Coordinates of C-alpha atoms in Angstrom, one line a residue:
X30 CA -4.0 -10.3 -23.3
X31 CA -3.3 -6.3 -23.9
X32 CA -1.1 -6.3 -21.1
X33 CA 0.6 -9.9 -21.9
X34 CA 1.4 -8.2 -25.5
X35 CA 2.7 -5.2 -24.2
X36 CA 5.2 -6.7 -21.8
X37 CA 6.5 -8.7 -24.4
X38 CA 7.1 -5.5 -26.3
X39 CA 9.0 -4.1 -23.5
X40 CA 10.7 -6.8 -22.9
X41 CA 11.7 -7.5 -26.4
X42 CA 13.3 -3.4 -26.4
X43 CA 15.0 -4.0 -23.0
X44 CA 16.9 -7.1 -24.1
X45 CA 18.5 -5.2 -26.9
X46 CA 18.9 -1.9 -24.6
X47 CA 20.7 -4.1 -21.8
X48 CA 21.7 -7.2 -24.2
X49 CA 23.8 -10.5 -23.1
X50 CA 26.8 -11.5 -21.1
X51 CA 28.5 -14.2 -20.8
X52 CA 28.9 -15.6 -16.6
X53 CA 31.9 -17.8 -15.6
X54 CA 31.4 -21.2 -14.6
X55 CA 33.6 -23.7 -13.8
X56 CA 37.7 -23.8 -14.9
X57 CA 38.6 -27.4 -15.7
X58 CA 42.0 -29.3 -17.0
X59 CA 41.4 -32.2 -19.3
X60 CA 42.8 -35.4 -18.2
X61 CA 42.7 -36.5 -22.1
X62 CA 42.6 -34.3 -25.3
X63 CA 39.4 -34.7 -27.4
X64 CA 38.5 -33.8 -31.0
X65 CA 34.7 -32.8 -31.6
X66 CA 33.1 -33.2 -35.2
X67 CA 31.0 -31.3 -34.7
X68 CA 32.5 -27.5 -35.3
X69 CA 30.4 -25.9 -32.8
X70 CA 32.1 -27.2 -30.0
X71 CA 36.1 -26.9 -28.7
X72 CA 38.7 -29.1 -28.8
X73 CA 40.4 -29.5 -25.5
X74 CA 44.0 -30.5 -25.2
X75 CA 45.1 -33.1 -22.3
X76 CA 46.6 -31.1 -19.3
X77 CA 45.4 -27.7 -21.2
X78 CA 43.2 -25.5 -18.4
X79 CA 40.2 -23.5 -20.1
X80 CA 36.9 -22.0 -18.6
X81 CA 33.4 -22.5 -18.9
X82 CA 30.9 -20.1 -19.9
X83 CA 27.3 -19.8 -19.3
X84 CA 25.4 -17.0 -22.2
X85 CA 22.8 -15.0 -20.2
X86 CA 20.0 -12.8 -21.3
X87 CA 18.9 -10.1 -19.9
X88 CA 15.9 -10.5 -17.9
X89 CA 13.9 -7.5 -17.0
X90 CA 11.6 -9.2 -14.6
X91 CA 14.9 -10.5 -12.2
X92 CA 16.2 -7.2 -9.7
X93 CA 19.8 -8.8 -9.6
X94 CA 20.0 -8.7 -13.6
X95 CA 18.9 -4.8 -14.0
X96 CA 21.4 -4.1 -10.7
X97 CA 24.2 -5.4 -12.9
X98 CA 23.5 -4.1 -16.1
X99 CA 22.5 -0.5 -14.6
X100 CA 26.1 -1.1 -13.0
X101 CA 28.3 -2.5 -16.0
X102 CA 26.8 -0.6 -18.8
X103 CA 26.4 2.9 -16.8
X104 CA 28.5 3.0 -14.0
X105 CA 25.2 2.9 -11.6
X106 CA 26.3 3.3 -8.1
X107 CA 23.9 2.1 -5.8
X108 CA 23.1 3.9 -2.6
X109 CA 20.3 1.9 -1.1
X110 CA 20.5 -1.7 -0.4
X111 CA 17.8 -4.6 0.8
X112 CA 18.1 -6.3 4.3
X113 CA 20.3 -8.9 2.5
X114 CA 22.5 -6.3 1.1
X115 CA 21.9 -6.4 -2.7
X116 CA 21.1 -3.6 -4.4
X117 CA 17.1 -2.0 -3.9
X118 CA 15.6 -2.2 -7.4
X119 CA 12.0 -0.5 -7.3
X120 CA 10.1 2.7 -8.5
X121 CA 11.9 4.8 -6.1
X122 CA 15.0 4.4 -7.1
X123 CA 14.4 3.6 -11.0
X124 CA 12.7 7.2 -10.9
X125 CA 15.8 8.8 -9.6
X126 CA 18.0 7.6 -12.2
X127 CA 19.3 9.8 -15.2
X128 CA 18.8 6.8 -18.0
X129 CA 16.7 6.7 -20.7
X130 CA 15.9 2.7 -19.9
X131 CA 14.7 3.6 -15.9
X132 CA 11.0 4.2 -17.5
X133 CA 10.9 1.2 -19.5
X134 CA 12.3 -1.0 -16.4
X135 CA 9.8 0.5 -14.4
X136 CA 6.8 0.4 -16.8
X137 CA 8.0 -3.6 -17.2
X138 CA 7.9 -4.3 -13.6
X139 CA 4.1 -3.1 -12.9
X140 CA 3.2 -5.2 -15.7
X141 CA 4.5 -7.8 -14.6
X142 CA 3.1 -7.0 -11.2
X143 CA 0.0 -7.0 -12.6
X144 CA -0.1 -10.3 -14.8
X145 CA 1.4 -11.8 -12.2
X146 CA -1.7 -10.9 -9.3
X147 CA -4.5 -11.3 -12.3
X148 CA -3.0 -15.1 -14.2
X149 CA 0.5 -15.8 -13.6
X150 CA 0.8 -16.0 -9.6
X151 CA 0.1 -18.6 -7.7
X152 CA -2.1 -17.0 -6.2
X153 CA -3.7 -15.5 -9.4
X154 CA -7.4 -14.4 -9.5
X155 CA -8.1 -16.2 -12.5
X156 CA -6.2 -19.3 -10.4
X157 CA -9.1 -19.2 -7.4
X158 CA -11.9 -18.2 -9.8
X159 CA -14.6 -21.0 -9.2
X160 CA -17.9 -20.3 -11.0
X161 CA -17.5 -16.5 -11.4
X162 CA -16.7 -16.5 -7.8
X163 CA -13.3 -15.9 -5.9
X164 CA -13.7 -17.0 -1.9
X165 CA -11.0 -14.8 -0.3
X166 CA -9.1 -15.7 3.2
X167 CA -9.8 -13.2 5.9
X168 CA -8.5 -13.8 9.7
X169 CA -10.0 -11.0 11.5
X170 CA -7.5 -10.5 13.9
X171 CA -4.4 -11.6 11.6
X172 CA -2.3 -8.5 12.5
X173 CA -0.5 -8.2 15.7
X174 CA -2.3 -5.3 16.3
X175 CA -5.8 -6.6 15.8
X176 CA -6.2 -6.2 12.2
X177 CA -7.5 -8.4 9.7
X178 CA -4.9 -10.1 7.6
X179 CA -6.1 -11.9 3.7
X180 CA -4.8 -14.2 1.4
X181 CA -5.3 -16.8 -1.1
X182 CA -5.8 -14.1 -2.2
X183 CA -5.1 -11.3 -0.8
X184 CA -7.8 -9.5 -1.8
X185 CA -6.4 -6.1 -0.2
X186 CA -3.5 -6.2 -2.6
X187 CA -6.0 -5.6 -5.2
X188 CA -4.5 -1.8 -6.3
X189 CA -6.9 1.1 -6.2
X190 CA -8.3 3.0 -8.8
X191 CA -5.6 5.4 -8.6
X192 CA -3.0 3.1 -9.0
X193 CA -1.8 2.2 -13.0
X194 CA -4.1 -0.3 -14.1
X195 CA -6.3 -0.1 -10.9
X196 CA -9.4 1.0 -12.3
X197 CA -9.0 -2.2 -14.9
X198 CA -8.3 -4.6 -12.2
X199 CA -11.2 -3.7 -10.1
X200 CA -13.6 -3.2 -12.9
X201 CA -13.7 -7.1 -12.8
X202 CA -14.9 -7.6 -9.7
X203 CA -18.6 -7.1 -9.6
X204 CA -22.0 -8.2 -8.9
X205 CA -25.0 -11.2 -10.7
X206 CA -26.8 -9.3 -13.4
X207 CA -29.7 -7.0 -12.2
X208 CA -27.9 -6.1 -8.9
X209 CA -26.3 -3.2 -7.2
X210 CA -22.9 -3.1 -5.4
X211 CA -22.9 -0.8 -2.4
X212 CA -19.1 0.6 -1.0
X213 CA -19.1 1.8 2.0
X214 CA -15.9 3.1 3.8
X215 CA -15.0 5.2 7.2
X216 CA -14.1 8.6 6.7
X217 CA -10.8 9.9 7.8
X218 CA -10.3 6.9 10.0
X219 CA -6.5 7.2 11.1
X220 CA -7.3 11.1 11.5
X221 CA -10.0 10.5 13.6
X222 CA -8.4 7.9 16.0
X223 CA -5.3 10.4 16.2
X224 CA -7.5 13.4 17.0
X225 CA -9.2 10.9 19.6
X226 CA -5.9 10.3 21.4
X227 CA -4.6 13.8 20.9
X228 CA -8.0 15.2 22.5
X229 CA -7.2 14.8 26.4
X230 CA -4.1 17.2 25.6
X231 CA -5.0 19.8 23.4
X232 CA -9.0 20.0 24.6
X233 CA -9.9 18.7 21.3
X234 CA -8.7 20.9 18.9
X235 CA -6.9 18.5 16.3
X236 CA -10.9 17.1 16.4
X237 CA -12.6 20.6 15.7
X238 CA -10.3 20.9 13.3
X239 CA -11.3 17.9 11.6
X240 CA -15.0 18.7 12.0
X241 CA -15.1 21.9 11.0
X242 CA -12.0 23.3 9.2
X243 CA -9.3 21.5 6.8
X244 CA -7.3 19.1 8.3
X245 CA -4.9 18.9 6.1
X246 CA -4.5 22.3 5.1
X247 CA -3.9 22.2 9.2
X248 CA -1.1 20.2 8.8
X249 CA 0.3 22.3 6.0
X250 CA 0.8 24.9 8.4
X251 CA 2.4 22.5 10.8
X252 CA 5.0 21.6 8.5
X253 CA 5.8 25.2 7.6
X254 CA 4.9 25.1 3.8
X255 CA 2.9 27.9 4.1
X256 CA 3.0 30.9 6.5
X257 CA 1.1 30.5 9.7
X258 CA -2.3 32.1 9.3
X259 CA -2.2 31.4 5.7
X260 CA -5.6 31.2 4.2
X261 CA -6.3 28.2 1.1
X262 CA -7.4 29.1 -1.5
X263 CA -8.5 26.4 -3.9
X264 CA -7.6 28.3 -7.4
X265 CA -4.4 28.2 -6.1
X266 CA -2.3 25.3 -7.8
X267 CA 0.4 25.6 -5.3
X268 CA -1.8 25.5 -2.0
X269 CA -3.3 22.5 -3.7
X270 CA 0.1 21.0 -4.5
X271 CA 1.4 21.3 -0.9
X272 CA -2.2 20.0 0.6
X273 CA -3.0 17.0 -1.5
X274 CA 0.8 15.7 -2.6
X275 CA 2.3 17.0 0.2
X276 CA 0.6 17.6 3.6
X277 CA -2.0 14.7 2.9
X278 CA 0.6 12.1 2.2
X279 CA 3.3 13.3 4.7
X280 CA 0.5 12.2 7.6
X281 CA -0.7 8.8 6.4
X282 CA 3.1 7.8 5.8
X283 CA 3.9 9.3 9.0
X284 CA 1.0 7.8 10.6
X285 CA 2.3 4.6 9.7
X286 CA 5.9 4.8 11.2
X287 CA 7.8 6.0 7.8
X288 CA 11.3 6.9 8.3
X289 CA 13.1 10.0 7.7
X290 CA 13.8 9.3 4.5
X291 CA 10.8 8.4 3.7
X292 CA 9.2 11.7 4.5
X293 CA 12.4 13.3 2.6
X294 CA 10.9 11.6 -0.5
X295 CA 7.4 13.0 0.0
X296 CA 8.8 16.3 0.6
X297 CA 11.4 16.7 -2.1
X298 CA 10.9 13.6 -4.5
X299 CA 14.4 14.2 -6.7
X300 CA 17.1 14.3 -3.7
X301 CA 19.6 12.0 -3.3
X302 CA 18.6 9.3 -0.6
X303 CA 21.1 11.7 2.2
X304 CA 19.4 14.9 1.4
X305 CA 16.2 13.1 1.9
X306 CA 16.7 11.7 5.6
X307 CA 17.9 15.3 6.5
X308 CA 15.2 16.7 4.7
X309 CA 12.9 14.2 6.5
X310 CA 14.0 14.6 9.8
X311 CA 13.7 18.3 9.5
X312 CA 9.9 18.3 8.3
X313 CA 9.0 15.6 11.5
X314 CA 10.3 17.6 14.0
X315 CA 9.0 20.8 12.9
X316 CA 5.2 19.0 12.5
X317 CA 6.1 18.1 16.4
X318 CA 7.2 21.1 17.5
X319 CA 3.7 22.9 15.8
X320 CA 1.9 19.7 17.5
X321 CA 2.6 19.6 21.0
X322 CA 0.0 17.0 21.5
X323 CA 0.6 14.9 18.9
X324 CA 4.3 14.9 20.2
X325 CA 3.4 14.5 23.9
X326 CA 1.3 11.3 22.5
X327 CA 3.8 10.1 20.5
X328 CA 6.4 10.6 23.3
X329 CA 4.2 8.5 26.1
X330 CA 3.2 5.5 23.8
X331 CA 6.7 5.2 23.0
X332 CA 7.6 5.2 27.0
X333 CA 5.1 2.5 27.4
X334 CA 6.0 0.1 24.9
X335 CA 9.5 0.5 26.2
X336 CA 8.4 0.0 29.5
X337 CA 6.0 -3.0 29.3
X338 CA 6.1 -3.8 25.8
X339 CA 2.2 -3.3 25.1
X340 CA -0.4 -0.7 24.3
X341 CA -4.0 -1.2 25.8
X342 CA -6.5 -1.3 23.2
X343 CA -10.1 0.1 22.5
X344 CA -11.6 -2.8 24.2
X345 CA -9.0 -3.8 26.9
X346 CA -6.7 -5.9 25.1
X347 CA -2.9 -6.3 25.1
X348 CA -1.8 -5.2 21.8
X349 CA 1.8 -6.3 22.2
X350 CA 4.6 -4.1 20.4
X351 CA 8.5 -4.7 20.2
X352 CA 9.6 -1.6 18.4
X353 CA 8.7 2.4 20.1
X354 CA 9.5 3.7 16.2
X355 CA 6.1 1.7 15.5
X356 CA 4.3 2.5 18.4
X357 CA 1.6 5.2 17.5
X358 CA 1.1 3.1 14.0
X359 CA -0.7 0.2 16.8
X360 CA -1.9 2.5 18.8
X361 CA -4.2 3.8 15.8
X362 CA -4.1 0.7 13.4
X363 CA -5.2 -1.3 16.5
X364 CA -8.1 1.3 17.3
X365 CA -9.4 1.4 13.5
X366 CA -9.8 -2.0 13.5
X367 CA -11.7 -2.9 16.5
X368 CA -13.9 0.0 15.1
X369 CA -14.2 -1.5 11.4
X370 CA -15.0 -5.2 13.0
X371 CA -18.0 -3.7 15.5
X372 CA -19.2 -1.3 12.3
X373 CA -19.4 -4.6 10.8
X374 CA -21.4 -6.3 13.5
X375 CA -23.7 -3.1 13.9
X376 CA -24.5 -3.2 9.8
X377 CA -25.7 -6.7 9.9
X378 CA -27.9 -5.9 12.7
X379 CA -29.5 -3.2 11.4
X380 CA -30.1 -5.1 8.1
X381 CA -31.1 -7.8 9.8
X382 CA -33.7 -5.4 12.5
X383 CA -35.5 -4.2 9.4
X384 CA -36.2 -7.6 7.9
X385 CA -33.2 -8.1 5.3
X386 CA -31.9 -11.2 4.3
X387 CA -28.3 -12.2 4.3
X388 CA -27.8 -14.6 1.5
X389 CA -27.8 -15.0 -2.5
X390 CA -30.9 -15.8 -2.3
X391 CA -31.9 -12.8 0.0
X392 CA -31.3 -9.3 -0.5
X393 CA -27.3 -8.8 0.0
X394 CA -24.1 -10.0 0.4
X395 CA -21.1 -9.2 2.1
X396 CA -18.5 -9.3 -0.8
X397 CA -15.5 -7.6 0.7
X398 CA -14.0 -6.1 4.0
X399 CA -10.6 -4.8 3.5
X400 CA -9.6 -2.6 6.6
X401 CA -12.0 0.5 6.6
X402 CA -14.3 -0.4 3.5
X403 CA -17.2 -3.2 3.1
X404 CA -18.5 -3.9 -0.3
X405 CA -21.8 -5.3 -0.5
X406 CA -23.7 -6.8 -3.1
X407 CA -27.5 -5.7 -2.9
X408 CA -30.3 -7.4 -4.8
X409 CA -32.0 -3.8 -6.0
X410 CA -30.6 -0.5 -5.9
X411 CA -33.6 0.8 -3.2
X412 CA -32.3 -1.7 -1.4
X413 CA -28.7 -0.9 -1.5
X414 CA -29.7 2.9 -0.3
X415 CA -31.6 1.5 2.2
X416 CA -28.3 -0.3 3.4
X417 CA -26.2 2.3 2.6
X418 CA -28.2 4.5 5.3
X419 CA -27.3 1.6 7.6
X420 CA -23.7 2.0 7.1
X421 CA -23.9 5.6 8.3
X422 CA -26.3 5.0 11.1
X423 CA -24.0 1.8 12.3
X424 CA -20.9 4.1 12.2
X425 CA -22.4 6.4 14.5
X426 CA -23.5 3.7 17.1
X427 CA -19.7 2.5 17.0
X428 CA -18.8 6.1 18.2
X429 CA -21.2 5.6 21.0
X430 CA -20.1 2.2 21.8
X431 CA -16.1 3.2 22.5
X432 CA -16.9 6.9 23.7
X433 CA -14.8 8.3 20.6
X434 CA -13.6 11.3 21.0
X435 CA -13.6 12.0 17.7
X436 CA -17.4 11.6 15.8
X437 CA -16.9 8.9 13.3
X438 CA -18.1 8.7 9.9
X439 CA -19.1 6.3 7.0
X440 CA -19.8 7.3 3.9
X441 CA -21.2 5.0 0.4
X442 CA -21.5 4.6 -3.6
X443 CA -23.0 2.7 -5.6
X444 CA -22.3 0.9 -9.1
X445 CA -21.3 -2.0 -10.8
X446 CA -18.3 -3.1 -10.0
X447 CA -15.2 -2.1 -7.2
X448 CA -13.8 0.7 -9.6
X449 CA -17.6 2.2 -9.2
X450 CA -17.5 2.1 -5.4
X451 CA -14.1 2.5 -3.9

């Protein structure tokens, strides 16, 4: 209801900010002239051509109508376009703009994001709700690359606890009175599988690295932000700047095939969408160039999917791949989730070894698997420890199981509900 009220609030401001228009229609000659009573409407004259008008209102939920209005109010020229070539209308780009109405739009939209995943969609939580429950779609090997796809809903689109409105949104999923939620994710997974690849050239040292030292203050160095040898120092607001908004999100977005532009973003957020890809492309091939590795692995799976057009996965399959630029993204995303599915597997044995039931009616519940995370619901919180332990012990079997390179790791929380845990 607070979030219904406060979109209609913004939308009420932007429809007097961006206002109406009228749209042509249709340009018609009377064949006979007619005179209306009523004084509302035109008279038309036999033989007399006039044109038909349609009154639009803004809309702040429709793309097309902000495009225009940014465009015919502002003189907005846009320099990114979608794959059908209108312009791109979303947070990015809204963010760049110098107008005093870009917040607003943008604030509007995740509202409307949000209503629309929690009532409005059709695939709404409060839609699928049956009896307090919501039973989620998962095909575990959905992705081309192995992973687990979701829908109806998609309970993966379910935004974090970082994200705006995140911590509300997961507050509401939670667990029968008297019980305790467990959340229990792997540790660094993409980080891990890269230093496992990376390990048969460079002797292991991206995975001592992640072991023992910073990793991403590693790749902070690699990207030239700092001076080589530089030493963090955690008082320092700057090293923490370039580690956390920097370095830590230049390698998951790289990680998963982002373009040069992309990177640009991370790297300078206000440049124009130009500056960015140079910007981009300079920043990736300096990280290569301090990762010899990393750029010798990236260089052969690209080779072989151009070559044969598949990547052999953890346990022998074909993980087929048409584009090199996504390549290393399988490579890993198709590792991590043959890891997640037997960490799974190894879990349920352990809880089931040590005389846990699986059920309502027992002592847990699976709840949730999305990617690298599990969320189950435990009857007590000694039990939920107790499972917890399991999680870290199953992890460790996995590493075992595919000869990782790389020790793997699982971590857990406990609480009440999905903000508690994840």
């Amino acid at each position: 209801q607070k979030l219904a009220q406060k979109r209609a609030v913004i939308k009420e401001d932007l429809i007097i900010s961006f206002g109406w228009w009228n749209k042509k229609k249709d340009v018609k000659k009377p064949k006979k002239s007619l005179n209306y009573k009523d004084p509302k409407r035109a008279s038309v004259v036999e033989g007399a051509t006039y044109t038909t008008f349609e009154r639009i209102t803004f809309n702040p939920a429709s793309r097309a109508h902000i495009a225009l209005r940014l465009k015919q109010l502002y003189g907005w020229e846009p320099k990114e376009f979608t794959d059908k070539g209108q312009p791109k209308i979303d947070e990015s780009v809204l963010g760049r703009l110098n107008n005093p109405h870009a917040k607003a739009l943008c604030e509007y939209l995740l509202v409307n994001k949000r209503i629309g995943q929690l009532a409005e969609g059709d695939n709404a939580w409060l839609r699928l709700e049956k009896n307090g429950f919501i039973h989620g779609y998962v095909n575990p090997n959905g992705a081309a690359t192995g992973r687990a796809t979701h829908a109806f809903p998609n309970v993966a689109q379910v935004p974090s606890t970082r994200a705006e409105y995140g911590t509300e949104c997961r507050s509401l999923f939670t667990v029968p009175e008297d019980w305790c939620l467990l959340g229990s994710d792997a540790d660094g997974l993409e980080l891990r599988g890269l230093a496992h690849y990376m390990a048969r050239y460079d002797k292991g040292r991206y995975v001592k690295e992640i072991l023992s030292g910073d990793i991403h203050w590693a790749n902070v160095i690699a990207l030239g932000l700092v001076p080589k040898g530089t030493q963090r120092d955690k008082h320092n607001s700057e090293h923490n700047y370039v580690r956390d908004e920097i370095a830590k999100r230049f390698i998951y977005a790289f990680l998963y095939g982002a373009g040069d532009q992309k990177i640009g973003e991370i790297i300078k957020t206000n440049a124009s969408p130009e500056m960015q890809r140079k910007i981009g492309a300079k920043y990736k091939k300096r990280f290569l160039n301090n990762l010899p590795a990393l750029k010798y692995l990236l260089d052969t799976v690209k080779a072989t999917v151009k070559k044969r057009g598949y990547l052999i996965g953890l346990d022998g399959r074909h993980i087929h791949c048409s584009s090199q630029h996504a390549a290393l993204n399988y490579l890993l995303q198709g590792a991590g989730a043959l890891i997640c599915k037997r960490w799974l597997l190894e879990i349920e044995d352990l809880c089931q070894a040590n005389g846990l039931t699986h059920g309502w009616h027992g002592d847990y519940a699976f709840c949730a698997w999305v990617h690298d995370e599990v969320q189950i619901a435990c009857r007590t919180e000694e039990i939920a420890k107790q499972i917890g332990a399991y999680c870290e012990q199953a992890m460790e079997k996995v590493t075992e199981i595919f000869s990782f390179r790389c020790p793997l790791k699982a971590s857990y929380d406990l609480g009440l509900t999905w903000a508690d845990t994840h």
